[in-house]
PDB file of C-alpha atoms in Angstrom:
ATOM      1  CA  UNK Y 698      43.403  95.803  95.796  1.00  0.00           C
ATOM      2  CA  UNK Y 699      44.912  96.534  99.223  1.00  0.00           C
ATOM      3  CA  UNK Y 700      46.634  93.117  99.215  1.00  0.00           C
ATOM      4  CA  UNK Y 701      48.148  93.843  95.763  1.00  0.00           C
ATOM      5  CA  UNK Y 702      49.449  97.171  96.949  1.00  0.00           C
ATOM      6  CA  UNK Y 703      51.215  95.649 100.012  1.00  0.00           C
ATOM      7  CA  UNK Y 704      52.723  92.843  97.928  1.00  0.00           C
ATOM      8  CA  UNK Y 705      54.047  95.399  95.364  1.00  0.00           C
ATOM      9  CA  UNK Y 706      55.543  97.581  98.081  1.00  0.00           C
ATOM     10  CA  UNK Y 707      57.237  94.621  99.653  1.00  0.00           C
ATOM     11  CA  UNK Y 708      58.589  93.508  96.258  1.00  0.00           C
ATOM     12  CA  UNK Y 709      59.970  97.065  95.514  1.00  0.00           C
ATOM     13  CA  UNK Y 710      61.591  97.315  98.972  1.00  0.00           C
ATOM     14  CA  UNK Y 711      63.494  93.977  98.591  1.00  0.00           C
ATOM     15  CA  UNK Y 712      64.394  94.762  94.966  1.00  0.00           C
ATOM     16  CA  UNK Y 713      65.955  98.028  95.979  1.00  0.00           C
ATOM     17  CA  UNK Y 714      67.771  96.394  98.871  1.00  0.00           C
ATOM     18  CA  UNK Y 715      69.308  93.779  96.611  1.00  0.00           C
ATOM     19  CA  UNK Y 716      70.462  96.334  94.009  1.00  0.00           C
ATOM     20  CA  UNK Y 717      72.471  98.175  96.711  1.00  0.00           C
ATOM     21  CA  UNK Y 718      74.073  95.014  97.866  1.00  0.00           C
ATOM     22  CA  UNK Y 719      77.805  95.354  98.421  1.00  0.00           C
ATOM     23  CA  UNK Y 720      77.666  99.248  98.418  1.00  0.00           C
ATOM     24  CA  UNK Y 721      78.887 100.938 101.557  1.00  0.00           C
ATOM     25  CA  UNK Y 722      78.598 104.490 102.891  1.00  0.00           C
ATOM     26  CA  UNK Y 723      81.864 106.198 103.795  1.00  0.00           C
ATOM     27  CA  UNK Y 724      81.447 105.621 107.557  1.00  0.00           C
ATOM     28  CA  UNK Y 725      80.878 101.842 107.062  1.00  0.00           C
ATOM     29  CA  UNK Y 726      83.717 101.570 104.596  1.00  0.00           C
ATOM     30  CA  UNK Y 727      86.046 103.266 107.127  1.00  0.00           C
ATOM     31  CA  UNK Y 728      84.825 101.090 109.997  1.00  0.00           C
ATOM     32  CA  UNK Y 729      85.420  97.862 108.121  1.00  0.00           C
ATOM     33  CA  UNK Y 730      88.759  99.124 106.953  1.00  0.00           C
ATOM     34  CA  UNK Y 731      89.915  99.909 110.435  1.00  0.00           C
ATOM     35  CA  UNK Y 732      88.305  97.017 112.432  1.00  0.00           C
ATOM     36  CA  UNK Y 733      88.488  94.005 110.268  1.00  0.00           C
ATOM     37  CA  UNK Y 734      91.688  92.019 110.269  1.00  0.00           C
ATOM     38  CA  UNK Y 735      92.224  90.647 106.801  1.00  0.00           C
ATOM     39  CA  UNK Y 736      91.062  93.260 104.322  1.00  0.00           C
ATOM     40  CA  UNK Y 737      92.237  93.943 100.789  1.00  0.00           C
ATOM     41  CA  UNK Y 738      91.768  97.590  99.731  1.00  0.00           C
ATOM     42  CA  UNK Y 739      91.707  98.094  95.993  1.00  0.00           C
ATOM     43  CA  UNK Y 740      91.980 101.504  94.240  1.00  0.00           C
ATOM     44  CA  UNK Y 741      90.527 101.195  90.765  1.00  0.00           C
ATOM     45  CA  UNK Y 742      90.800 104.744  89.658  1.00  0.00           C
ATOM     46  CA  UNK Y 743      92.346 105.663  86.324  1.00  0.00           C
ATOM     47  CA  UNK Y 744      96.052 106.560  86.453  1.00  0.00           C
ATOM     48  CA  UNK Y 745      95.240 110.239  86.178  1.00  0.00           C
ATOM     49  CA  UNK Y 746      92.800 110.140  89.079  1.00  0.00           C
ATOM     50  CA  UNK Y 747      95.083 107.888  91.124  1.00  0.00           C
ATOM     51  CA  UNK Y 748      97.893 110.434  90.876  1.00  0.00           C
ATOM     52  CA  UNK Y 749      95.791 113.104  92.663  1.00  0.00           C
ATOM     53  CA  UNK Y 750      94.322 111.291  95.645  1.00  0.00           C
ATOM     54  CA  UNK Y 751      94.268 107.923  97.264  1.00  0.00           C
ATOM     55  CA  UNK Y 752      93.045 106.187 100.436  1.00  0.00           C
ATOM     56  CA  UNK Y 753      96.043 105.128 102.467  1.00  0.00           C
ATOM     57  CA  UNK Y 754      97.150 101.478 102.507  1.00  0.00           C
ATOM     58  CA  UNK Y 755      95.545 100.539  99.299  1.00  0.00           C
ATOM     59  CA  UNK Y 756      96.728  98.443  96.340  1.00  0.00           C
ATOM     60  CA  UNK Y 757      96.427 100.029  92.890  1.00  0.00           C
ATOM     61  CA  UNK Y 758      94.279  97.876  90.449  1.00  0.00           C
ATOM     62  CA  UNK Y 759      93.089 100.484  88.013  1.00  0.00           C
ATOM     63  CA  UNK Y 760      93.650  98.244  84.950  1.00  0.00           C
ATOM     64  CA  UNK Y 761      91.778  94.982  84.504  1.00  0.00           C
ATOM     65  CA  UNK Y 762      95.006  92.947  84.047  1.00  0.00           C
ATOM     66  CA  UNK Y 763      96.409  94.364  87.335  1.00  0.00           C
ATOM     67  CA  UNK Y 764      93.072  93.745  89.069  1.00  0.00           C
ATOM     68  CA  UNK Y 765      92.824  90.146  87.978  1.00  0.00           C
ATOM     69  CA  UNK Y 766      96.448  89.521  88.895  1.00  0.00           C
ATOM     70  CA  UNK Y 767      96.073  90.936  92.380  1.00  0.00           C
ATOM     71  CA  UNK Y 768      92.793  89.073  93.221  1.00  0.00           C
ATOM     72  CA  UNK Y 769      94.036  85.814  91.765  1.00  0.00           C
ATOM     73  CA  UNK Y 770      96.417  85.716  94.773  1.00  0.00           C
ATOM     74  CA  UNK Y 771      93.764  85.959  97.493  1.00  0.00           C
ATOM     75  CA  UNK Y 772      91.231  83.565  98.871  1.00  0.00           C
ATOM     76  CA  UNK Y 773      87.689  84.095  97.400  1.00  0.00           C
ATOM     77  CA  UNK Y 774      86.414  84.641 100.975  1.00  0.00           C
ATOM     78  CA  UNK Y 775      88.794  87.488 101.767  1.00  0.00           C
ATOM     79  CA  UNK Y 776      87.040  90.750 102.509  1.00  0.00           C
ATOM     80  CA  UNK Y 777      87.751  93.141  99.562  1.00  0.00           C
ATOM     81  CA  UNK Y 778      87.026  96.786  99.661  1.00  0.00           C
ATOM     82  CA  UNK Y 779      86.950  98.626  96.249  1.00  0.00           C
ATOM     83  CA  UNK Y 780      86.913 102.353  95.516  1.00  0.00           C
ATOM     84  CA  UNK Y 781      87.250 104.658  92.532  1.00  0.00           C
ATOM     85  CA  UNK Y 782      86.634 108.311  92.041  1.00  0.00           C
ATOM     86  CA  UNK Y 783      82.817 108.449  91.969  1.00  0.00           C
ATOM     87  CA  UNK Y 784      81.695 104.832  92.703  1.00  0.00           C
ATOM     88  CA  UNK Y 785      80.758 103.838  89.187  1.00  0.00           C
ATOM     89  CA  UNK Y 786      83.863 101.921  88.205  1.00  0.00           C
ATOM     90  CA  UNK Y 787      84.093 100.307  91.715  1.00  0.00           C
ATOM     91  CA  UNK Y 788      80.482  99.085  91.366  1.00  0.00           C
ATOM     92  CA  UNK Y 789      81.479  97.490  88.024  1.00  0.00           C
ATOM     93  CA  UNK Y 790      84.438  95.820  89.653  1.00  0.00           C
ATOM     94  CA  UNK Y 791      82.287  94.556  92.442  1.00  0.00           C
ATOM     95  CA  UNK Y 792      80.141  92.750  89.866  1.00  0.00           C
ATOM     96  CA  UNK Y 793      83.238  91.355  88.014  1.00  0.00           C
ATOM     97  CA  UNK Y 794      84.559  89.933  91.301  1.00  0.00           C
ATOM     98  CA  UNK Y 795      81.241  88.483  92.339  1.00  0.00           C
ATOM     99  CA  UNK Y 796      80.952  86.763  88.957  1.00  0.00           C
ATOM    100  CA  UNK Y 797      84.416  85.278  89.551  1.00  0.00           C
ATOM    101  CA  UNK Y 798      83.274  83.771  92.828  1.00  0.00           C
ATOM    102  CA  UNK Y 799      84.484  86.385  95.436  1.00  0.00           C
ATOM    103  CA  UNK Y 800      81.834  86.438  98.121  1.00  0.00           C
ATOM    104  CA  UNK Y 801      82.959  89.226 100.499  1.00  0.00           C
ATOM    105  CA  UNK Y 802      83.262  92.258  98.216  1.00  0.00           C
ATOM    106  CA  UNK Y 803      82.151  95.820  98.846  1.00  0.00           C
ATOM    107  CA  UNK Y 804      82.508  99.156  97.146  1.00  0.00           C
ATOM    108  CA  UNK Y 805      82.605 102.754  98.337  1.00  0.00           C
ATOM    109  CA  UNK Y 806      79.304 104.615  97.375  1.00  0.00           C
ATOM    110  CA  UNK Y 807      80.221 108.016  95.979  1.00  0.00           C
ATOM    111  CA  UNK Y 808      83.915 107.163  95.691  1.00  0.00           C
ATOM    112  CA  UNK Y 809      86.871 108.984  96.937  1.00  0.00           C
ATOM    113  CA  UNK Y 810      85.218 112.334  96.144  1.00  0.00           C
ATOM    114  CA  UNK Y 811      82.515 111.611  98.742  1.00  0.00           C
ATOM    115  CA  UNK Y 812      85.198 110.159 101.026  1.00  0.00           C
ATOM    116  CA  UNK Y 813      87.200 113.409 100.864  1.00  0.00           C
ATOM    117  CA  UNK Y 814      84.097 115.548 101.253  1.00  0.00           C
ATOM    118  CA  UNK Y 815      83.295 113.636 104.477  1.00  0.00           C
ATOM    119  CA  UNK Y 816      86.907 114.312 105.766  1.00  0.00           C
ATOM    120  CA  UNK Y 817      88.149 110.797 105.809  1.00  0.00           C
ATOM    121  CA  UNK Y 818      91.929 110.267 105.360  1.00  0.00           C
ATOM    122  CA  UNK Y 819      93.358 110.822 101.908  1.00  0.00           C
ATOM    123  CA  UNK Y 820      96.855 110.786 100.537  1.00  0.00           C
ATOM    124  CA  UNK Y 821      96.893 113.674  98.054  1.00  0.00           C
ATOM    125  CA  UNK Y 822     100.630 113.741  97.500  1.00  0.00           C
ATOM    126  CA  UNK Y 823     101.109 114.169  93.759  1.00  0.00           C
ATOM    127  CA  UNK Y 824     102.863 111.053  92.319  1.00  0.00           C
ATOM    128  CA  UNK Y 825     104.026 109.971  88.898  1.00  0.00           C
ATOM    129  CA  UNK Y 826     103.114 106.642  87.402  1.00  0.00           C
ATOM    130  CA  UNK Y 827     105.297 105.233  84.652  1.00  0.00           C
TER     131      UNK Y 827
END
């Protein structure tokens, strides 16, 4: 019985670790963004969300056609950081990119809302998108 419990706990630990794969806390996202050389930062917010706040030095890829066009131009080993408003859309994009063979993709846990709450740099200048 004790053996079974230990095996079950080990299984649950590794399963939870794997499900969070590619998900970064704000501090880790910021560190990678500012210390890694060749990083592609993708904003996948909706247009309405994007108009309100953005992380500086990003590329807007909030529509699937734009996203696929942007990533088609980069090496599949390029480090790609993805964020959205709350972290749900960026998690989906992470899975899409992994299925397409991109091997170095991460997304921001909690999205730009968490990023702002933790006082990381944000461009909140209101802009219009055609």
